[in-house]
mmCIF file with all atom_site columns, C-alpha atoms in Angstrom:
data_model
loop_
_atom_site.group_PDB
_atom_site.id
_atom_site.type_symbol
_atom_site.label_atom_id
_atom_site.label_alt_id
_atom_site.label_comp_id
_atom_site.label_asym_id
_atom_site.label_entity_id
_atom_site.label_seq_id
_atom_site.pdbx_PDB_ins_code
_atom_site.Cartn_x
_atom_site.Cartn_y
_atom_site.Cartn_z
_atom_site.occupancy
_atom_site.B_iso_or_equiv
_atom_site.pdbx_formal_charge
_atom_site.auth_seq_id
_atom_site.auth_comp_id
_atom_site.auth_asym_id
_atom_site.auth_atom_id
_atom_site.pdbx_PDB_model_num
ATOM 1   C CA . UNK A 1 1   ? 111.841 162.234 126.209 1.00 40.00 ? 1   UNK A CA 1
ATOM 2   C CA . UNK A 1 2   ? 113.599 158.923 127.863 1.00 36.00 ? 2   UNK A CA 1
ATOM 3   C CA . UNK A 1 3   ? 111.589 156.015 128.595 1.00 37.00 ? 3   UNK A CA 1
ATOM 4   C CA . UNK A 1 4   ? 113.047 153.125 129.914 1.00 34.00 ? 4   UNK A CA 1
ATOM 5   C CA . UNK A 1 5   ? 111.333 149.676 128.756 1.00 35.00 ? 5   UNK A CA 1
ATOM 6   C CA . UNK A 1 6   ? 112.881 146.526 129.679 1.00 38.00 ? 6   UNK A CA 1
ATOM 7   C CA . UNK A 1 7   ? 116.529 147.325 129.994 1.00 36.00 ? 7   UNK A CA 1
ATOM 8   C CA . UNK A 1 8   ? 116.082 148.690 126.491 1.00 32.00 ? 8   UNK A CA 1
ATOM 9   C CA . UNK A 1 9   ? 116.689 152.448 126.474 1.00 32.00 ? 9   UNK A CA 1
ATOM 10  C CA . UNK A 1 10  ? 114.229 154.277 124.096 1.00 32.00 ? 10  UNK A CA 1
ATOM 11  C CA . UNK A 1 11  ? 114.708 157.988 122.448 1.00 34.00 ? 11  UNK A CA 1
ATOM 12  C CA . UNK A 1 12  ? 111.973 159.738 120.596 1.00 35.00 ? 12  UNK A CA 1
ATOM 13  C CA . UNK A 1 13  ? 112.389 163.019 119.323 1.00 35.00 ? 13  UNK A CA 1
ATOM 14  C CA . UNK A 1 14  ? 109.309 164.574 119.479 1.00 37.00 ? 14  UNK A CA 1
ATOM 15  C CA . UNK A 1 15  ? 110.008 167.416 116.672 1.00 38.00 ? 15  UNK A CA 1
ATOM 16  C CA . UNK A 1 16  ? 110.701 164.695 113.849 1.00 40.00 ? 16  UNK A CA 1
ATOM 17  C CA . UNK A 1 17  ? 109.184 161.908 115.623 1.00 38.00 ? 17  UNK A CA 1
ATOM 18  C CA . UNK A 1 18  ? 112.178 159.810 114.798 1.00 35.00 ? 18  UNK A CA 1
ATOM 19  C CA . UNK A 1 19  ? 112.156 156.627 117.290 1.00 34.00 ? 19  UNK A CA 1
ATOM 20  C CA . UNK A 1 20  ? 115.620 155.239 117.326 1.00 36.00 ? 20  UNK A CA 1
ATOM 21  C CA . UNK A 1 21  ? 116.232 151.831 120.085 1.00 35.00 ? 21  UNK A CA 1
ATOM 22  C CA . UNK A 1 22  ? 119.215 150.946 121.639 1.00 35.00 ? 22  UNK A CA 1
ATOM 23  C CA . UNK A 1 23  ? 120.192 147.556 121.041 1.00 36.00 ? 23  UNK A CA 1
ATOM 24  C CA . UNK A 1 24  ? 121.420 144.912 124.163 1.00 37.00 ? 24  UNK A CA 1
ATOM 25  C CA . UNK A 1 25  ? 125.328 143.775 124.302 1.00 37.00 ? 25  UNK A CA 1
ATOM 26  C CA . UNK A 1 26  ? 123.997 140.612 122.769 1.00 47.00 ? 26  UNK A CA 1
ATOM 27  C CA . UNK A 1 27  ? 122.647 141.996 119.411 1.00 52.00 ? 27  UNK A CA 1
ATOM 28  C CA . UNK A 1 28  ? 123.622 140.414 116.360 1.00 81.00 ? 28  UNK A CA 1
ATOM 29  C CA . UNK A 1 29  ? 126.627 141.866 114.863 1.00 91.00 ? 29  UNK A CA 1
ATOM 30  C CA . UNK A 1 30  ? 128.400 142.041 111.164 1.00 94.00 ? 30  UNK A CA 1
ATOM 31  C CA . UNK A 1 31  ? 131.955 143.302 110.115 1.00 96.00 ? 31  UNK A CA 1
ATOM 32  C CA . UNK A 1 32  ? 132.719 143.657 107.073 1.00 96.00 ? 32  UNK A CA 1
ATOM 33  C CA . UNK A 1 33  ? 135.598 144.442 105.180 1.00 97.00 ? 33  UNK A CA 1
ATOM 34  C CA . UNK A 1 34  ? 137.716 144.723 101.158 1.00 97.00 ? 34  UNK A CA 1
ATOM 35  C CA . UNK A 1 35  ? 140.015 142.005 99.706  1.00 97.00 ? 35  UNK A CA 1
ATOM 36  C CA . UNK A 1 36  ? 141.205 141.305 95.867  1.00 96.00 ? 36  UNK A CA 1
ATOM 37  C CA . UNK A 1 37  ? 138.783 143.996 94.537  1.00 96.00 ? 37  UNK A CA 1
ATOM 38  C CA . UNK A 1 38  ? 135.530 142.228 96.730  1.00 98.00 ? 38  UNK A CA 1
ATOM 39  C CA . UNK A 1 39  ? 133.428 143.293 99.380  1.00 98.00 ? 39  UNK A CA 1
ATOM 40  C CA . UNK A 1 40  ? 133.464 140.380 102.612 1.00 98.00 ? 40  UNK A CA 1
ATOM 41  C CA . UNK A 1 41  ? 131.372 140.410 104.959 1.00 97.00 ? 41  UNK A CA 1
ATOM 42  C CA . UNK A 1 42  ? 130.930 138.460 108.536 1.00 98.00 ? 42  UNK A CA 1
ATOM 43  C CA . UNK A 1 43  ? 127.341 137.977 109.967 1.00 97.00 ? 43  UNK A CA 1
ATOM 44  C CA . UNK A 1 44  ? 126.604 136.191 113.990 1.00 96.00 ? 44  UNK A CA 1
ATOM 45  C CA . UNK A 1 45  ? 122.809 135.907 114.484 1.00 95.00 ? 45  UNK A CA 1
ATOM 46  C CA . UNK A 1 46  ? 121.395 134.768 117.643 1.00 92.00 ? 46  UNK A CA 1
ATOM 47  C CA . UNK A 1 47  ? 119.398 131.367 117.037 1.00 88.00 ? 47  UNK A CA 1
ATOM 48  C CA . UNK A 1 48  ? 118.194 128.419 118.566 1.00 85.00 ? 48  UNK A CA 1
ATOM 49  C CA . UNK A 1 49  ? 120.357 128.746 121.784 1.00 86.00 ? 49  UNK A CA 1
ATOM 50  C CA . UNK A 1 50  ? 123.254 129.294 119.651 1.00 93.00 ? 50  UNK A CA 1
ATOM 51  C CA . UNK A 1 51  ? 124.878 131.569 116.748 1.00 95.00 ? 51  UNK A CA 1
ATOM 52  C CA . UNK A 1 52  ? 123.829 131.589 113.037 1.00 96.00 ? 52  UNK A CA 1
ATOM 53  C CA . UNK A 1 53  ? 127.655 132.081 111.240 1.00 97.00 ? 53  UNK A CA 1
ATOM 54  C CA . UNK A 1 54  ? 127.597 133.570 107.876 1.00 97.00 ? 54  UNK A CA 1
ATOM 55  C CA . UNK A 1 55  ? 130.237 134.573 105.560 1.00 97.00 ? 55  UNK A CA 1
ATOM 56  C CA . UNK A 1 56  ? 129.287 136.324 102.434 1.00 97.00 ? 56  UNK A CA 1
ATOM 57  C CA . UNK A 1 57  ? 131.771 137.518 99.210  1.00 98.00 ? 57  UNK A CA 1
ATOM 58  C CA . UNK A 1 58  ? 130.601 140.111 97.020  1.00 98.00 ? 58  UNK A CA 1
ATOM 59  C CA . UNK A 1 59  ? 132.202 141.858 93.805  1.00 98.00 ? 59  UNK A CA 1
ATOM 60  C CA . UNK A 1 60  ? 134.488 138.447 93.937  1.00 98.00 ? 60  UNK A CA 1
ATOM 61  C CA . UNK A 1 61  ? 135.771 137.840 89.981  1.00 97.00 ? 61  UNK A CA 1
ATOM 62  C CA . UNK A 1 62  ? 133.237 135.340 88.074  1.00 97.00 ? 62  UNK A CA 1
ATOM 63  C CA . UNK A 1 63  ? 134.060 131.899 89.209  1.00 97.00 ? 63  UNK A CA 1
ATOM 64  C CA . UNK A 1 64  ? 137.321 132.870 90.461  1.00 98.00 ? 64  UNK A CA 1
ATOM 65  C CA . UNK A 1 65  ? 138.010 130.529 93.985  1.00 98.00 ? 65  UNK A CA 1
ATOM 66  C CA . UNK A 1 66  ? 138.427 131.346 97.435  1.00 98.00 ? 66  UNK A CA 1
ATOM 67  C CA . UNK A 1 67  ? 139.225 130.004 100.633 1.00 98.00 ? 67  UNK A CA 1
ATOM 68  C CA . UNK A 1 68  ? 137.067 130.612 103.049 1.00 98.00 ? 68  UNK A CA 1
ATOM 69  C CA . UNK A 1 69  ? 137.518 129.982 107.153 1.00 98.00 ? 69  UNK A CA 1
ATOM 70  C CA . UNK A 1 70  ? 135.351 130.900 109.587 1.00 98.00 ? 70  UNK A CA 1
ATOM 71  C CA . UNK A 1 71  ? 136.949 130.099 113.150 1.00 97.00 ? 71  UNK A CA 1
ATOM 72  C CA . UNK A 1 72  ? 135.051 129.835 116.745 1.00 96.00 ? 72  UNK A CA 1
ATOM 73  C CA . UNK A 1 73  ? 136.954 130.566 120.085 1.00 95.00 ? 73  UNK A CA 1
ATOM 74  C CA . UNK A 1 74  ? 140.345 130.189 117.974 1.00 95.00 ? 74  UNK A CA 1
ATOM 75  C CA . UNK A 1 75  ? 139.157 126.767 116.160 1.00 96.00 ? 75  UNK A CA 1
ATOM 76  C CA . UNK A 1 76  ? 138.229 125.931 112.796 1.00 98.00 ? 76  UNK A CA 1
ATOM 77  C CA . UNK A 1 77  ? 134.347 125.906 112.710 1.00 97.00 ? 77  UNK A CA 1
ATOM 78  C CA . UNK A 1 78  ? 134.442 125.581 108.590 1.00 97.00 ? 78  UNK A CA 1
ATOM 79  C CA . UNK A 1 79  ? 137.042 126.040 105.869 1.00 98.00 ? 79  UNK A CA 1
ATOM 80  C CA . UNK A 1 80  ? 136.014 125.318 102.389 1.00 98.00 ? 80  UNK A CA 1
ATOM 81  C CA . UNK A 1 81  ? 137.431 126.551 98.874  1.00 98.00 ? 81  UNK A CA 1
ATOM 82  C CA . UNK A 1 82  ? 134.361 127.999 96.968  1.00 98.00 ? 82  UNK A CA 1
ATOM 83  C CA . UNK A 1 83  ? 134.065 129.061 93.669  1.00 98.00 ? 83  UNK A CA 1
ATOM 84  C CA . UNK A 1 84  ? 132.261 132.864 93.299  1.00 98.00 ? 84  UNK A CA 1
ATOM 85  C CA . UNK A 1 85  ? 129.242 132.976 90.855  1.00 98.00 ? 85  UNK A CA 1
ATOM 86  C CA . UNK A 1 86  ? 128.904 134.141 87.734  1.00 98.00 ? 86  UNK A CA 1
ATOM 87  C CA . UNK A 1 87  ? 127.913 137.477 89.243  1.00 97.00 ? 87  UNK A CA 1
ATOM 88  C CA . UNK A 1 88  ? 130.883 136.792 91.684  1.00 97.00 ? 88  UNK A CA 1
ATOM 89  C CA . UNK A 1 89  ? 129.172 135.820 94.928  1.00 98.00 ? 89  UNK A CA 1
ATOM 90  C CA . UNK A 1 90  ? 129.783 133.502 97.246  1.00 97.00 ? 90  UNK A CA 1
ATOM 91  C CA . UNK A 1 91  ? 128.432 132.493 100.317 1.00 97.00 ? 91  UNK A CA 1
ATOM 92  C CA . UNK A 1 92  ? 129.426 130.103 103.415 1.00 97.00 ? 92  UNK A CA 1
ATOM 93  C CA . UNK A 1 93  ? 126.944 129.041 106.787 1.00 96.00 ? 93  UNK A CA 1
ATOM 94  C CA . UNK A 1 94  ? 127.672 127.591 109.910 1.00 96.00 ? 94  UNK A CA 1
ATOM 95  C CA . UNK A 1 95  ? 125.648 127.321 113.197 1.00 96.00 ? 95  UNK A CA 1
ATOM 96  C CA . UNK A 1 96  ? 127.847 127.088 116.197 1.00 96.00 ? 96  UNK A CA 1
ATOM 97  C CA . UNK A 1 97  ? 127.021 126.509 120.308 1.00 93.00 ? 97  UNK A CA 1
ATOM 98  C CA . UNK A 1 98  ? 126.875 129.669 122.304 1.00 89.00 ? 98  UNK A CA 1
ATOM 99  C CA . UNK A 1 99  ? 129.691 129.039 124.798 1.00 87.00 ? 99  UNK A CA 1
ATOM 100 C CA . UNK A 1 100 ? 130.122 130.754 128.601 1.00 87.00 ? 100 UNK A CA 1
ATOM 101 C CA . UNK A 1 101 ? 131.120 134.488 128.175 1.00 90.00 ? 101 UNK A CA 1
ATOM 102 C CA . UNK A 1 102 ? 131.883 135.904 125.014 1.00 93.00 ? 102 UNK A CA 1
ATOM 103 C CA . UNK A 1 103 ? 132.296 134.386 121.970 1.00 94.00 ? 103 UNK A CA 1
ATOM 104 C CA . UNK A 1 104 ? 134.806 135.066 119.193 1.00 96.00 ? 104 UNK A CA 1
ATOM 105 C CA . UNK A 1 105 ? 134.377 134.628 115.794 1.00 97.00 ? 105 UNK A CA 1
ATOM 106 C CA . UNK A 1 106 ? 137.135 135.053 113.159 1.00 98.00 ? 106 UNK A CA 1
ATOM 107 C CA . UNK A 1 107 ? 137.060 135.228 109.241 1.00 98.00 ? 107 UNK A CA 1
ATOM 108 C CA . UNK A 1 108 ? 139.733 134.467 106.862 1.00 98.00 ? 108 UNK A CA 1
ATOM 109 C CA . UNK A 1 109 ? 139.224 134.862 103.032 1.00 98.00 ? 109 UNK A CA 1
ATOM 110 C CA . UNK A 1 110 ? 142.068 134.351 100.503 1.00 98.00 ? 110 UNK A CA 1
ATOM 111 C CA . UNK A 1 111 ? 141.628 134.493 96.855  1.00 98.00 ? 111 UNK A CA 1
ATOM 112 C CA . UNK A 1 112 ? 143.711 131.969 94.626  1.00 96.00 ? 112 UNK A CA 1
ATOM 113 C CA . UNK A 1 113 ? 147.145 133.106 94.255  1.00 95.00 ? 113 UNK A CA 1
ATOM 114 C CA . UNK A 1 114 ? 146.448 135.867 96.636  1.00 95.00 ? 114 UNK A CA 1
ATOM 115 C CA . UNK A 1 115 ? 147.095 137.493 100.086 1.00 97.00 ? 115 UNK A CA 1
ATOM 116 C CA . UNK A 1 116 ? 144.599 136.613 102.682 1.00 97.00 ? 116 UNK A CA 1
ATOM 117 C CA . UNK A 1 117 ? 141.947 139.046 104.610 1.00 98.00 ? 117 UNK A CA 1
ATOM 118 C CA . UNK A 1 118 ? 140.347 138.647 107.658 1.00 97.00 ? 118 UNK A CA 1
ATOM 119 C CA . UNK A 1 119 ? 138.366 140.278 110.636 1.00 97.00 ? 119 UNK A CA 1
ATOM 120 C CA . UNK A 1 120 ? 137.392 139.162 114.072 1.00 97.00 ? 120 UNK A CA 1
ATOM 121 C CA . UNK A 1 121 ? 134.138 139.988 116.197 1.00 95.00 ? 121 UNK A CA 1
ATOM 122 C CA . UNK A 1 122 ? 133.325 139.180 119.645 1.00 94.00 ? 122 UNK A CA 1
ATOM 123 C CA . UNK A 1 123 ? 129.228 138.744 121.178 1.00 93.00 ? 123 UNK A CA 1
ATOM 124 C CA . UNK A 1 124 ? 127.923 137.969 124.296 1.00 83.00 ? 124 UNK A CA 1
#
């Protein structure tokens, strides 16, 4: 059965009764990826008119540092070296202006003494 609820598509299957809901061009969005051994991971929220940035390390070395970058439409946003926990987490915010059309956000993490990682995302 299709039902069509403002511009939201929704799919029920009546045997299981499993809803599922298909989410808008502008949903939030998170890419993640693997560098030095750790798990990073790049989060845009919709908020306040705006985007909610957050960048996120996990299974980083205990207190080992990292730079981390977050850019917005190609310019630096935030760039800080951080030092992971001691259960080698880390963890870097940023709120940044919705601009006209899309808007690109970039990620660059580099472990001391390392090679650098990164991944990009785009929202509406």
């Amino acid at each position: 059965m299709k039902k069509f609820i403002a511009g939201t598509t929704l799919l029920a299957a009546a045997a299981g009764g499993t809803v599922a809901l298909a989410a808008p061009a502008s949903a939030d969005v998170e890419r993640r990826g693997t560098c030095a051994g750790a798990t990073y991971e790049l989060n845009v929220d919709r908020e306040r008119g705006g985007w909610d940035v957050d960048a996120d390390i996990e299974g980083a070395r205990a207190f080992s540092e990292w730079k981390v970058t977050i850019r917005h439409e190609g310019k630096v946003a935030v760039s800080r070296t951080l030092k992971a926990d001691d259960e080698g987490e880390l963890d870097l915010d940023t709120f940044r202006r919705n601009t006209a059309g899309k808007d690109v956000f970039k990620l660059t993490v580099t472990p001391a003494g390392g090679s650098s990682c990164s991944t990009k995302l785009t929202v509406r």
